[in-house]
Short mmCIF file of C-alpha atoms in Angstrom, two decimals:
data_model
loop_
_atom_site.label_atom_id
_atom_site.label_comp_id
_atom_site.label_asym_id
_atom_site.label_seq_id
_atom_site.Cartn_x
_atom_site.Cartn_y
_atom_site.Cartn_z
CA MET O 27 0.00 0.00 0.00
CA ASP O 28 1.16 3.55 -0.77
CA GLU O 29 2.87 5.10 2.27
CA THR O 30 0.73 8.25 2.17
CA LYS O 31 -2.48 6.21 1.98
CA LEU O 32 -1.34 3.99 4.85
CA TYR O 33 -0.49 7.05 6.95
CA ARG O 34 -3.94 8.52 6.22
CA LYS O 35 -5.69 5.28 7.21
CA THR O 36 -3.72 5.09 10.44
CA ILE O 37 -4.58 8.70 11.33
CA ASN O 38 -8.25 8.09 10.53
CA ALA O 39 -8.35 4.98 12.71
CA TRP O 40 -6.66 6.80 15.60
CA CYS O 41 -9.06 9.75 15.34
CA LEU O 42 -12.08 7.44 15.11
CA TYR O 43 -11.44 6.21 18.65
CA ASP O 44 -12.36 9.75 19.77
CA TRP O 45 -15.66 9.22 17.91
CA ALA O 46 -16.11 5.91 19.78
CA ASN O 47 -15.37 6.91 23.37
CA SER O 48 -16.92 10.38 23.22
CA ALA O 49 -20.32 8.72 23.56
CA PHE O 50 -19.39 8.00 27.18
CA ALA O 51 -18.28 11.60 27.73
CA THR O 52 -21.51 13.03 26.28
CA THR O 53 -24.42 10.68 27.03
CA VAL O 54 -23.03 9.32 30.32
CA MET O 55 -20.73 11.85 31.99
CA ALA O 56 -22.21 15.10 30.74
CA ALA O 57 -25.88 14.45 29.97
CA MET O 58 -27.76 11.55 31.49
CA PHE O 59 -25.88 9.90 34.32
CA PRO O 60 -25.62 12.90 36.73
CA PRO O 61 -29.41 13.52 36.88
CA PHE O 62 -30.01 9.74 36.84
CA TYR O 63 -27.63 9.37 39.81
CA ARG O 64 -29.29 12.26 41.64
CA ALA O 65 -32.70 10.60 41.17
CA VAL O 66 -31.34 7.38 42.68
CA ALA O 67 -29.80 9.37 45.57
CA LEU O 68 -33.06 11.26 46.22
CA LYS O 69 -34.98 7.98 46.35
CA ALA O 70 -32.37 6.71 48.80
CA GLY O 71 -33.26 9.61 51.14
CA PHE O 72 -30.63 12.27 50.35
CA SER O 73 -31.55 15.97 50.24
CA PRO O 74 -31.29 17.76 46.83
CA SER O 75 -28.00 19.55 47.61
CA THR O 76 -26.52 16.44 49.25
CA ALA O 77 -27.49 14.34 46.23
CA THR O 78 -25.46 16.73 44.03
CA ALA O 79 -22.59 16.63 46.53
CA VAL O 80 -22.52 12.82 46.67
CA PHE O 81 -22.25 12.65 42.89
CA GLY O 82 -19.31 15.08 43.09
CA TYR O 83 -17.60 12.82 45.62
CA THR O 84 -18.23 9.77 43.41
CA ALA O 85 -16.71 11.54 40.39
CA SER O 86 -13.68 12.46 42.51
CA ALA O 87 -13.23 8.85 43.68
CA ALA O 88 -12.97 7.63 40.09
CA LEU O 89 -10.28 10.19 39.38
CA VAL O 90 -8.29 9.35 42.53
CA ILE O 91 -7.92 5.79 41.27
CA MET O 92 -6.67 6.83 37.85
CA ALA O 93 -4.42 9.59 39.25
CA CYS O 94 -2.62 6.89 41.23
CA LEU O 95 -2.43 4.32 38.42
CA SER O 96 -1.82 6.43 35.30
CA PRO O 97 1.93 7.13 35.64
CA VAL O 98 2.74 3.53 36.59
CA LEU O 99 0.71 2.12 33.72
CA GLY O 100 2.23 4.63 31.33
CA ALA O 101 5.76 3.64 32.29
CA MET O 102 4.88 -0.04 31.98
CA ALA O 103 3.44 0.56 28.50
CA ASP O 104 6.65 2.24 27.33
CA PHE O 105 8.71 -0.75 28.44
CA ALA O 106 6.35 -3.40 27.12
CA GLY O 107 5.27 -1.76 23.86
CA ARG O 108 1.63 -2.37 24.87
CA LYS O 109 0.06 1.10 24.52
CA LYS O 110 -2.59 -0.14 22.12
CA ALA O 111 -3.30 -3.24 24.23
CA PHE O 112 -3.70 -1.14 27.38
CA THR O 113 -6.05 1.21 25.51
CA LEU O 114 -8.31 -1.67 24.56
CA ALA O 115 -8.16 -3.33 27.99
CA PHE O 116 -9.32 -0.18 29.78
CA ALA O 117 -11.89 0.50 27.07
CA GLY O 118 -13.27 -2.99 27.75
CA LEU O 119 -13.65 -2.13 31.44
CA GLY O 120 -15.47 1.09 30.56
CA ILE O 121 -17.73 -0.61 28.01
CA ALA O 122 -18.75 -3.42 30.39
CA SER O 123 -19.43 -1.04 33.28
CA THR O 124 -21.52 1.25 31.07
CA ALA O 125 -23.66 -1.65 29.87
CA LEU O 126 -24.25 -2.62 33.52
CA PHE O 127 -25.68 0.84 34.31
CA SER O 128 -28.92 -0.64 32.97
CA THR O 129 -29.10 -2.93 36.04
CA ILE O 130 -29.15 -0.06 38.58
CA GLY O 131 -32.46 -0.04 40.45
CA PRO O 132 -34.21 2.60 42.59
CA GLU O 133 -32.24 3.51 45.74
CA ALA O 134 -29.22 1.39 44.57
CA ILE O 135 -26.82 4.24 45.30
CA LEU O 136 -23.85 1.98 46.14
CA LEU O 137 -24.13 0.03 42.88
CA ALA O 138 -24.51 3.28 40.93
CA SER O 139 -21.38 4.68 42.59
CA VAL O 140 -19.26 1.56 42.02
CA LEU O 141 -20.24 1.19 38.36
CA TYR O 142 -19.67 4.88 37.66
CA VAL O 143 -16.21 4.71 39.27
CA LEU O 144 -15.32 1.64 37.16
CA GLY O 145 -16.74 3.13 33.95
CA SER O 146 -14.92 6.43 34.49
CA ALA O 147 -11.69 4.61 35.31
CA GLY O 148 -11.97 2.60 32.10
CA PHE O 149 -12.67 5.71 30.05
CA ALA O 150 -9.82 7.69 31.60
CA GLY O 151 -7.35 4.80 31.64
CA ALA O 152 -7.89 4.07 27.95
CA ASN O 153 -7.26 7.73 27.16
CA VAL O 154 -3.84 7.62 28.85
CA PHE O 155 -2.59 5.10 26.31
CA TYR O 156 -4.65 6.30 23.36
CA GLU O 157 -3.23 9.83 23.70
CA SER O 158 0.30 8.51 24.28
CA LEU O 159 0.14 7.01 20.77
CA LEU O 160 -0.26 10.46 19.18
CA PRO O 161 3.49 11.23 18.81
CA SER O 162 4.11 7.86 17.16
CA VAL O 163 1.02 7.99 14.93
CA ALA O 164 1.23 11.59 13.65
CA ARG O 165 4.19 13.34 12.05
CA PRO O 166 5.65 16.21 14.12
CA GLY O 167 4.16 18.90 11.88
CA ASP O 168 0.72 17.26 12.03
CA LEU O 169 0.24 17.10 15.82
CA ASP O 170 -2.10 20.11 16.17
CA ARG O 171 -4.13 19.14 13.12
CA VAL O 172 -4.51 15.47 14.07
CA SER O 173 -5.31 16.24 17.71
CA THR O 174 -8.01 18.79 16.87
CA ARG O 175 -9.38 16.48 14.17
CA GLY O 176 -9.75 13.74 16.77
CA TYR O 177 -11.69 16.07 19.03
CA ALA O 178 -13.86 17.23 16.13
CA LEU O 179 -14.72 13.61 15.27
CA GLY O 180 -15.43 13.03 18.94
CA TYR O 181 -17.93 15.88 18.87
CA VAL O 182 -19.62 14.42 15.80
CA GLY O 183 -19.78 10.87 17.17
CA GLY O 184 -20.77 11.80 20.71
CA GLY O 185 -23.25 14.37 19.44
CA LEU O 186 -24.85 12.00 16.95
CA LEU O 187 -25.52 9.31 19.54
CA LEU O 188 -26.69 11.95 22.02
CA CYS O 189 -29.27 13.12 19.44
CA ILE O 190 -30.52 9.55 19.10
CA ASN O 191 -30.67 9.16 22.88
CA LEU O 192 -32.48 12.48 23.22
CA ALA O 193 -35.13 11.30 20.75
CA TRP O 194 -35.59 8.12 22.82
CA VAL O 195 -36.03 10.12 26.04
CA LEU O 196 -38.38 12.72 24.51
CA ARG O 197 -40.64 10.25 22.66
CA PRO O 198 -40.03 6.74 24.02
CA GLU O 199 -43.35 5.50 22.65
CA LEU O 200 -42.16 6.10 19.06
CA PHE O 201 -39.35 3.61 19.67
CA HIS O 202 -41.58 1.07 21.42
CA MET O 203 -40.07 1.89 24.82
CA PRO O 204 -42.39 1.80 27.86
CA SER O 205 -41.09 4.93 29.64
CA LYS O 206 -38.46 7.68 29.84
CA ALA O 207 -36.71 5.74 32.60
CA PHE O 208 -36.38 2.76 30.25
CA ALA O 209 -35.10 5.08 27.49
CA VAL O 210 -32.38 6.43 29.77
CA LYS O 211 -31.16 2.92 30.59
CA ALA O 212 -31.35 1.95 26.92
CA SER O 213 -29.16 4.97 26.19
CA PHE O 214 -26.49 3.62 28.53
CA VAL O 215 -26.49 0.28 26.67
CA SER O 216 -26.27 2.11 23.33
CA VAL O 217 -23.13 3.93 24.57
CA ALA O 218 -21.46 0.60 25.37
CA LEU O 219 -22.31 -0.81 21.92
CA TRP O 220 -21.21 2.39 20.13
CA TRP O 221 -17.91 2.49 22.01
CA ALA O 222 -17.16 -1.15 21.21
CA LEU O 223 -18.17 -0.99 17.53
CA PHE O 224 -16.19 2.11 16.60
CA SER O 225 -13.08 0.93 18.43
CA ILE O 226 -12.63 -1.81 15.82
CA PRO O 227 -10.72 0.39 13.27
CA PHE O 228 -8.34 1.43 16.07
CA LEU O 229 -7.81 -2.25 16.88
CA ARG O 230 -7.17 -3.20 13.25
CA ARG O 231 -5.17 -0.29 11.83
CA VAL O 232 -3.22 1.55 14.54
CA PRO O 233 0.21 -0.09 14.95
CA GLU O 234 1.60 -1.04 18.34
CA PRO O 235 4.92 0.76 18.99
CA SER O 236 7.88 -1.50 19.60
CA ALA O 237 8.82 -2.37 23.16
CA THR O 238 11.73 -0.69 24.91
CA ARG O 239 12.50 -4.02 26.55
CA LYS O 240 10.87 -7.45 26.65
CA LEU O 241 10.12 -8.25 30.30
CA PRO O 242 7.67 -10.51 32.17
CA VAL O 243 4.62 -8.86 33.77
CA SER O 244 6.03 -8.90 37.33
CA ALA O 245 9.25 -7.27 36.15
CA LEU O 246 7.26 -4.73 34.15
CA ALA O 247 5.35 -3.75 37.29
CA ARG O 248 8.58 -3.26 39.25
CA GLN O 249 10.12 -1.30 36.39
CA GLY O 250 6.97 0.78 36.13
CA PHE O 251 7.06 1.85 39.78
CA ALA O 252 10.81 2.47 39.62
CA ARG O 253 10.43 4.57 36.49
CA VAL O 254 7.71 6.67 38.10
CA ARG O 255 10.09 7.57 40.91
CA THR O 256 12.73 8.47 38.35
CA THR O 257 10.27 10.57 36.37
CA PHE O 258 9.50 12.82 39.34
CA SER O 259 13.12 13.95 39.27
CA HIS O 260 13.57 13.68 35.49
CA ILE O 261 10.53 15.75 34.53
CA ARG O 262 11.86 18.69 36.53
CA SER O 263 14.69 19.02 34.03
CA PHE O 264 12.06 19.98 31.43
CA ARG O 265 11.28 23.44 32.80
CA GLU O 266 8.73 24.47 30.18
CA LEU O 267 6.91 21.15 30.44
CA THR O 268 6.77 21.55 34.24
CA TRP O 269 5.23 25.03 33.93
CA PHE O 270 2.74 23.70 31.39
CA LEU O 271 1.70 20.85 33.69
CA ALA O 272 1.14 23.31 36.54
CA ALA O 273 -1.09 25.45 34.31
CA TYR O 274 -2.87 22.40 32.95
CA TRP O 275 -3.49 21.07 36.48
CA LEU O 276 -5.50 24.19 37.24
CA TYR O 277 -7.51 24.92 34.12
CA SER O 278 -8.20 21.24 33.39
CA ASP O 279 -9.82 21.07 36.81
CA GLY O 280 -12.27 23.73 35.73
CA ILE O 281 -13.00 22.10 32.36
CA GLY O 282 -13.54 18.66 33.86
CA THR O 283 -15.77 19.95 36.63
CA ILE O 284 -18.01 21.80 34.18
CA ILE O 285 -18.36 18.63 32.07
CA LYS O 286 -19.16 16.39 35.04
CA MET O 287 -21.29 18.68 37.20
CA SER O 288 -23.28 20.86 34.78
CA THR O 289 -26.33 18.62 34.50
CA ALA O 290 -26.26 17.76 38.20
CA TYR O 291 -26.29 21.50 38.91
CA GLY O 292 -28.98 22.10 36.28
CA SER O 293 -31.14 19.37 37.79
CA GLU O 294 -30.73 20.94 41.24
CA ILE O 295 -32.02 24.35 40.09
CA GLY O 296 -35.01 22.80 38.32
CA ILE O 297 -34.00 22.53 34.64
CA GLY O 298 -35.55 19.47 33.00
CA VAL O 299 -33.56 16.56 31.60
CA ASP O 300 -34.99 17.20 28.13
CA ASP O 301 -33.63 20.76 28.06
CA MET O 302 -30.27 19.77 29.54
CA VAL O 303 -29.71 16.98 27.01
CA GLY O 304 -30.86 19.27 24.19
CA ALA O 305 -28.43 21.95 25.30
CA LEU O 306 -25.59 19.43 25.39
CA VAL O 307 -26.44 18.39 21.82
CA LEU O 308 -25.97 22.08 20.96
CA THR O 309 -22.57 21.99 22.72
CA GLN O 310 -21.51 18.96 20.70
CA PHE O 311 -22.34 20.36 17.29
CA THR O 312 -21.04 23.82 18.10
CA GLY O 313 -17.83 22.12 19.18
CA ILE O 314 -17.30 20.43 15.80
CA PHE O 315 -16.77 23.73 14.01
CA PHE O 316 -14.88 25.44 16.82
CA ALA O 317 -12.51 22.53 17.49
CA LEU O 318 -11.44 22.66 13.83
CA LEU O 319 -11.28 26.47 14.00
CA PHE O 320 -8.94 26.26 17.00
CA GLY O 321 -6.65 24.02 14.94
CA LYS O 322 -6.58 26.52 12.06
CA LEU O 323 -5.99 29.46 14.42
CA ALA O 324 -3.19 27.54 16.12
CA SER O 325 -1.53 26.98 12.72
CA ARG O 326 -1.67 30.72 12.06
CA PHE O 327 -0.93 32.23 15.48
CA SER O 328 0.54 29.20 17.37
CA ALA O 329 -1.35 27.10 19.90
CA LYS O 330 -0.53 28.90 23.16
CA PRO O 331 -2.27 32.29 22.60
CA VAL O 332 -5.33 30.54 21.13
CA LEU O 333 -5.52 28.28 24.19
CA MET O 334 -5.17 31.26 26.55
CA ALA O 335 -8.06 33.05 24.81
CA GLY O 336 -10.21 29.94 25.31
CA LEU O 337 -9.44 29.93 29.05
CA ILE O 338 -10.58 33.55 29.40
CA VAL O 339 -13.87 32.62 27.71
CA TYR O 340 -14.24 29.80 30.24
CA ALA O 341 -13.85 32.28 33.11
CA PHE O 342 -16.79 34.31 31.77
CA ILE O 343 -18.82 31.10 31.39
CA CYS O 344 -18.35 30.43 35.12
CA LEU O 345 -19.53 33.95 35.92
CA GLY O 346 -22.64 33.43 33.82
CA GLY O 347 -23.29 30.00 35.34
CA ALA O 348 -23.44 31.43 38.84
CA PHE O 349 -26.46 33.53 37.82
CA MET O 350 -28.19 30.89 35.66
CA LYS O 351 -31.91 30.46 36.38
CA THR O 352 -33.74 29.29 33.25
CA ALA O 353 -33.45 26.71 30.49
CA ALA O 354 -32.63 29.55 28.05
CA HIS O 355 -29.64 30.45 30.21
CA PHE O 356 -28.52 26.82 30.16
CA TYR O 357 -28.71 26.76 26.35
CA ALA O 358 -26.68 29.99 26.09
CA LEU O 359 -23.96 28.67 28.36
CA ALA O 360 -23.95 25.31 26.57
CA PHE O 361 -23.29 27.11 23.28
CA SER O 362 -20.48 29.11 24.92
CA VAL O 363 -18.87 25.93 26.25
CA GLY O 364 -19.04 24.42 22.77
CA THR O 365 -16.97 27.29 21.37
CA VAL O 366 -13.98 26.49 23.61
CA GLN O 367 -14.17 23.01 25.13
CA GLY O 368 -12.82 20.82 22.35
CA GLY O 369 -10.33 23.41 21.13
CA CYS O 370 -8.81 23.92 24.59
CA GLN O 371 -8.52 20.19 25.22
CA ALA O 372 -7.11 19.42 21.78
CA LEU O 373 -4.49 22.18 21.89
CA SER O 374 -3.49 21.16 25.41
CA ARG O 375 -2.89 17.64 24.12
CA SER O 376 -0.90 18.78 21.08
CA ILE O 377 1.23 21.31 23.04
CA PHE O 378 2.11 18.61 25.54
CA ALA O 379 2.84 16.06 22.79
CA ALA O 380 5.18 18.53 21.10
CA MET O 381 7.21 18.98 24.31
CA VAL O 382 7.45 15.28 25.22
CA PRO O 383 10.55 13.17 24.42
CA ARG O 384 9.31 10.36 22.15
CA ALA O 385 11.13 7.63 24.08
CA ARG O 386 9.12 8.52 27.20
CA ALA O 387 5.80 9.31 25.52
CA ALA O 388 3.51 6.92 27.44
CA GLU O 389 5.27 7.64 30.74
CA PHE O 390 4.92 11.40 30.30
CA PHE O 391 1.35 11.09 29.03
CA GLY O 392 0.70 9.09 32.19
CA PHE O 393 1.79 12.16 34.12
CA PHE O 394 -0.30 14.35 31.82
CA SER O 395 -3.30 12.18 32.63
CA THR O 396 -2.35 12.14 36.31
CA PHE O 397 -2.36 15.92 36.43
CA GLU O 398 -5.71 15.94 34.64
CA LYS O 399 -7.21 13.38 37.05
CA ALA O 400 -5.66 15.00 40.13
CA ALA O 401 -7.12 18.32 39.03
CA GLY O 402 -10.47 16.67 38.42
CA ILE O 403 -10.44 15.37 41.99
CA LEU O 404 -10.36 18.86 43.45
CA GLY O 405 -13.10 20.40 41.30
CA PRO O 406 -15.99 17.98 41.97
CA LEU O 407 -14.83 17.65 45.59
CA LEU O 408 -14.91 21.43 46.06
CA PHE O 409 -18.23 21.55 44.26
CA GLY O 410 -19.68 18.99 46.66
CA ILE O 411 -18.29 20.60 49.81
CA VAL O 412 -19.58 24.07 48.91
CA ALA O 413 -22.96 22.64 47.95
CA GLN O 414 -23.29 20.92 51.32
CA LEU O 415 -22.08 23.93 53.32
CA THR O 416 -24.28 26.48 51.55
CA GLY O 417 -27.25 24.28 50.62
CA ALA O 418 -26.85 25.29 46.94
CA SER O 419 -24.22 25.05 44.19
CA ARG O 420 -24.07 28.60 42.75
CA LEU O 421 -20.94 29.58 44.68
CA SER O 422 -19.28 26.37 43.50
CA ILE O 423 -19.69 27.49 39.88
CA LEU O 424 -18.28 30.93 40.64
CA ALA O 425 -15.25 29.45 42.41
CA LEU O 426 -14.19 27.69 39.19
CA MET O 427 -13.12 31.07 37.73
CA VAL O 428 -9.99 30.87 39.87
CA PHE O 429 -8.88 27.69 38.09
CA PHE O 430 -9.14 29.27 34.64
CA LEU O 431 -7.58 32.64 35.45
CA THR O 432 -4.66 31.21 37.42
CA GLY O 433 -4.12 28.51 34.80
CA ALA O 434 -4.00 31.16 32.04
CA PHE O 435 -1.44 33.13 34.04
CA LEU O 436 0.86 30.12 34.48
CA LEU O 437 0.43 29.18 30.81
CA SER O 438 1.67 32.66 29.87
CA ARG O 439 5.02 31.74 31.45
CA VAL O 440 5.51 28.66 29.21
CA ASN O 441 7.99 28.99 26.32
CA VAL O 442 6.60 26.31 24.00
CA GLU O 443 9.35 26.66 21.38
CA LYS O 444 12.04 26.07 24.00
CA GLY O 445 10.07 23.10 25.33
CA ILE O 446 10.02 21.55 21.85
CA ARG O 447 13.78 22.04 21.50
CA ASP O 448 14.37 20.46 24.92
CA ALA O 449 12.28 17.42 23.94
CA ALA O 450 14.14 16.99 20.65
CA ALA O 451 17.48 17.16 22.42
CA ALA O 452 16.38 14.51 24.92
CA GLY O 453 15.40 12.12 22.11
#
């Protein structure tokens, strides 16, 4: 096969995994599971604000697990040459857990919490290894374009399934479903099937990078833990990468918390599930255009200033969210999030990939994911604590501004060009 055609097929297969797993991010994490979980918590006897808080604590628990495991697994993948295998193993965990959401009954708050933690861990763990493949899949000059294309496809795939799920929930009788509650559970099963089906091109066409060393599993585990310890000291020699991780730790916290808590917050203030899911469909399809636009702007002006502009927009979104009262407000903020969400995440991924030594890609992406998960721990946790202390979540939304503004300030101190040179010199 022609080398250019093979390269194109590999890129397409890698990007299509974003299409596959984004169904979990949209239908489960952002749209339907938070209000579904709150309904289970309310039936179990929790107050409205406590039900929101408990979901925040559950989301944090999932991220604690992956924050602890990501760097070790990343280091192990570099040694074993099993980045693709690890991606599929964690995806399998996420797919199975998502399918089992359909078994959650009224008041089964413990089962709902355990399955959500496992599903989120599978989703996040797979992303560690999927994203670590980017430097080996894409050519150096294509990193921004391929990363933003992956996010754009994710918006299309996640948005398309969310539209189907929204139709089921709005008019279940048209699809021979007995109730909205049944339609919600059917939506969870559809996410699992979608995720599995569209992971097949990734399985077939994305090559597995060669192993650094061939070692048995027990030795790989020991090497993984040892390499993590080494990385804590080694990563400090990459000054620009360290500054970027500090910035990313803060603003990623804000992004992740908005994704995970928006519908829980909307449900608390009385916005219906129909409107919330409809608004998130708007976010998805707005994001398709703007994710691609961010890639074009990054090619023209470089990624860092475009990313910083997106973070400022996020700060204003938090300000607006604190005063949100109606479904129309929710739609307006959903559109605003769509203009920046995918672009900020994609450019963060490509900036980091450009400053990572290729020989340590999975290990460093493990740290990238660790910073993302560690940041995500604080946001939902803070959200839950403030909600319980004040009896409402408005101040929690306002507090997220600090994450975006401080993250933008730290990002301004990163010299991306120097970081790229440092990575190239390290090999």
